Coordinates of N, CA and C and ligand atoms in Angstrom, one line a residue:
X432 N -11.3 7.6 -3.5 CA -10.1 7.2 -2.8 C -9.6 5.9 -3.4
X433 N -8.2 5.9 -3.6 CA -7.2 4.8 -4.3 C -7.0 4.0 -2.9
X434 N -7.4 2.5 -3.1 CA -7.1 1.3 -2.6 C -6.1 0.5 -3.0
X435 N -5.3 0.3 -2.0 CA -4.1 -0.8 -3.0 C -5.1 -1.8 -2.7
X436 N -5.0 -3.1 -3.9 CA -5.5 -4.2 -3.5 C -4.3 -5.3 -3.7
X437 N -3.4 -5.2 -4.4 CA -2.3 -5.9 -4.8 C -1.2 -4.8 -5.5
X438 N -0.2 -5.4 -4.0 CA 1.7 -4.9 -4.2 C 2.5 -5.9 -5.0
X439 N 2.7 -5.6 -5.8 CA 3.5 -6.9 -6.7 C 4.1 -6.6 -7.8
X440 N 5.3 -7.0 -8.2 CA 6.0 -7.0 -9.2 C 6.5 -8.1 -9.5
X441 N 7.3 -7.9 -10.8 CA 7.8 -8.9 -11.5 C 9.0 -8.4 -12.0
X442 N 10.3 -9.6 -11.4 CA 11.7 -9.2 -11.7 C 11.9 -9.7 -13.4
X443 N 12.7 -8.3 -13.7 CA 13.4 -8.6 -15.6 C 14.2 -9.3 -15.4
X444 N 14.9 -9.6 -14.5 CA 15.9 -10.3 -14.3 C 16.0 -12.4 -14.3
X445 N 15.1 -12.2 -12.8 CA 15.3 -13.6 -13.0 C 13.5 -14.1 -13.0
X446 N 12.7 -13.2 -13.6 CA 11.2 -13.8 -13.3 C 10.2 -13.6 -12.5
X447 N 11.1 -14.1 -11.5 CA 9.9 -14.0 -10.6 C 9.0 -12.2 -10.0
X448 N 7.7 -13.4 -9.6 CA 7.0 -12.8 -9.1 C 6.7 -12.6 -7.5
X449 N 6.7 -11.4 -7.1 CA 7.1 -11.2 -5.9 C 5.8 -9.8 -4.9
X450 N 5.4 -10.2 -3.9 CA 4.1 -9.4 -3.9 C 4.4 -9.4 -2.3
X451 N 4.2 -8.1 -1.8 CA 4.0 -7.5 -0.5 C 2.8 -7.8 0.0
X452 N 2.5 -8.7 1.2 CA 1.2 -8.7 2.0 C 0.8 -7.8 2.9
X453 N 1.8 -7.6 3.5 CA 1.2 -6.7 4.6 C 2.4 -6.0 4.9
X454 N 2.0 -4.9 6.1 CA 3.1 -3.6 5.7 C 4.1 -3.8 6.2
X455 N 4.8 -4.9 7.0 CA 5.8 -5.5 7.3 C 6.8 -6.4 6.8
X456 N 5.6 -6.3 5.4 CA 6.6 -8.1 4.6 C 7.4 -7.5 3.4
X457 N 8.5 -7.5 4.0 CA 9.6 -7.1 3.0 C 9.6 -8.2 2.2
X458 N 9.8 -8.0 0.8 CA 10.0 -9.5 0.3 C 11.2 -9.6 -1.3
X459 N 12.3 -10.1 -1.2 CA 12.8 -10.1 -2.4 C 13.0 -10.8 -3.5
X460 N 13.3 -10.5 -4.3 CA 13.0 -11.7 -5.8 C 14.4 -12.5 -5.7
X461 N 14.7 -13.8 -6.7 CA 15.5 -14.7 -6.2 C 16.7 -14.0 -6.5
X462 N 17.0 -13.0 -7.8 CA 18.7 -12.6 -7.8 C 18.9 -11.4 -7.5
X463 N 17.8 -11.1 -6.6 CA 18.2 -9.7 -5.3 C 18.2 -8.6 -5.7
X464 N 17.6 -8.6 -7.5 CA 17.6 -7.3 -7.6 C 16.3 -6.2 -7.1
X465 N 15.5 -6.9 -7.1 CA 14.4 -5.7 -6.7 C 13.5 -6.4 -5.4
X466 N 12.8 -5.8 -4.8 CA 12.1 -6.1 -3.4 C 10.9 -4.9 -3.6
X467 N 9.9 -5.9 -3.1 CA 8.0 -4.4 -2.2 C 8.2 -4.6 -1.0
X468 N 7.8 -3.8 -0.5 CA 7.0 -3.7 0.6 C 6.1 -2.7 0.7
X469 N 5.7 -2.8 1.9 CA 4.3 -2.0 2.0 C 3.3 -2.5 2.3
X470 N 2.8 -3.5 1.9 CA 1.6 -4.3 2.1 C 0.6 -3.6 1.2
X471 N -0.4 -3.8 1.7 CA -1.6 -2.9 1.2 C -2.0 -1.1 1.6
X472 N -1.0 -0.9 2.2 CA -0.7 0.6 3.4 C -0.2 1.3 1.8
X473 N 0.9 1.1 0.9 CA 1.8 2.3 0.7 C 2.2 1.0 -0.8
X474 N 3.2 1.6 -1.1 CA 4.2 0.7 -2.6 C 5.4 0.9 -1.9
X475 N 6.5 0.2 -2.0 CA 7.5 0.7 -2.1 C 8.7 -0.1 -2.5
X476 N 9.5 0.0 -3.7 CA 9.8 -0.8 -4.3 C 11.6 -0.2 -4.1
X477 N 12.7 -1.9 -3.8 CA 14.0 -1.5 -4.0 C 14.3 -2.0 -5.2
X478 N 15.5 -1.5 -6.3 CA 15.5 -2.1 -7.1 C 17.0 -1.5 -7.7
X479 N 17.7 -1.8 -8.5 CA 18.9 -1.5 -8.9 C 19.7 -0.7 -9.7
X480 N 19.2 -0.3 -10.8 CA 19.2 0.1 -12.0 C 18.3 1.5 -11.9
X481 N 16.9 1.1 -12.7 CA 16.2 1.5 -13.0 C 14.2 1.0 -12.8
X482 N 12.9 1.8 -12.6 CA 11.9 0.7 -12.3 C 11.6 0.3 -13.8
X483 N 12.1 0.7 -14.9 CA 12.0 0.3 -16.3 C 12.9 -0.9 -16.4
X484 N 13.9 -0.4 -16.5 CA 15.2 -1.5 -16.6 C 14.9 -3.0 -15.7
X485 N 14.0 -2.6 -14.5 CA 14.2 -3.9 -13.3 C 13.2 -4.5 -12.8
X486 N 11.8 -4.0 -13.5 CA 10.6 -5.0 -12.9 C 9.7 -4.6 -14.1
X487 N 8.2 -5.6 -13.7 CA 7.3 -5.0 -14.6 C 6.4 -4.9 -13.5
X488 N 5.7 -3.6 -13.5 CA 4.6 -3.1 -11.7 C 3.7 -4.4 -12.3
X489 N 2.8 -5.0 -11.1 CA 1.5 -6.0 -11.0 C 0.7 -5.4 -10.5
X490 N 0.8 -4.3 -10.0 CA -0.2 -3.7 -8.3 C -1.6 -3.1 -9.0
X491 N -2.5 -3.6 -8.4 CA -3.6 -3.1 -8.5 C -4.4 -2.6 -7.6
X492 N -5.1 -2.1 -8.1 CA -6.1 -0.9 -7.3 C -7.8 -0.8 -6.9
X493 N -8.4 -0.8 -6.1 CA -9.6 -0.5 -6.5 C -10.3 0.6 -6.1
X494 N -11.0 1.7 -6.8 CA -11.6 2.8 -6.7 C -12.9 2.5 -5.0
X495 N -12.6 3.3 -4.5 CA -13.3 3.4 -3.1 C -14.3 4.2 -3.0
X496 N -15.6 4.4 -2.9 CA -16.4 5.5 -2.5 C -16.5 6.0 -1.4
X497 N -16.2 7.0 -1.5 CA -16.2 7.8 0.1 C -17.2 8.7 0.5
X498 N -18.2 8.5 1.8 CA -19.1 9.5 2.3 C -18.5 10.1 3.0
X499 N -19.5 11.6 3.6 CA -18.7 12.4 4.1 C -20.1 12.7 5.3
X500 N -19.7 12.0 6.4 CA -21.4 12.4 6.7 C -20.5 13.5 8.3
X501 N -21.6 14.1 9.1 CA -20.8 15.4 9.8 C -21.0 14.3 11.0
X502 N -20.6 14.3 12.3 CA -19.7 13.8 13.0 C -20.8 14.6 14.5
X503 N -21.1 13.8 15.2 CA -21.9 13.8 16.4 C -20.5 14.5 17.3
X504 N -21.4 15.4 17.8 CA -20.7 16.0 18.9 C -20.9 15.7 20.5
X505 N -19.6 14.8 20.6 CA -19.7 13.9 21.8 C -19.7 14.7 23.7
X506 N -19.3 16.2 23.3 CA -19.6 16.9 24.1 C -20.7 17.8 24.3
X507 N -21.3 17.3 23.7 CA -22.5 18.6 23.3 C -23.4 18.2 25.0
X508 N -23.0 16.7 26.0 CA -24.1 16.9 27.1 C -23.2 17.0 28.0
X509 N -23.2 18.9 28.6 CA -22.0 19.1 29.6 C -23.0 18.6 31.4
X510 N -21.8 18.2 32.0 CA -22.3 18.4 33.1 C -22.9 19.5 33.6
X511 N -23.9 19.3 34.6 CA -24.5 20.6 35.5 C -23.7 20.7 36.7
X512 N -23.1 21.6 37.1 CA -22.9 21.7 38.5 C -24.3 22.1 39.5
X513 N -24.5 21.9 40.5 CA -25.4 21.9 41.6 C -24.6 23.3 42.2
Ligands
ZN570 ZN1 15.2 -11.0 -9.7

């Protein structure tokens, strides 16, 4: 499983660096061409042109291990009726 660990780009335009924290924080670079969000949930990137033409990605990721263990069956103690 793919973790975002860092949403972030960098505008071709005017420089800056611009990084989504959490999945609410819209955030745009200073000459409004491109914006993340997402947070750590998703990517999602606005931008003008093109994602070539208008940033360079920064986002990184980190590989997740995932177990798979089976799941207690929370009904398994039925009541008795009398
Ligand atoms: Zn910009």
């Amino acid at each position: 499983m793919r973790k975002i660990i860092r949403n972030a780009i960098q505008c071709k335009h005017c420089g800056d660096t611009i990084e989504s924290v959490n999945v609410h924080d819209y955030v745009t670079c200073g000459c409004g061409v491109c914006s993340v969000d997402g947070g750590h949930d998703y990517l999602r990137r606005s931008y003008k042109t093109s994602p070539e033409a208008d940033y360079i990605d920064l986002s990184e990721y980190a590989d997740i291990a995932t177990c798979t263990y089976g799941e207690f069956d929370k009904d398994n103690l039925k009541l008795k009726k009398g």
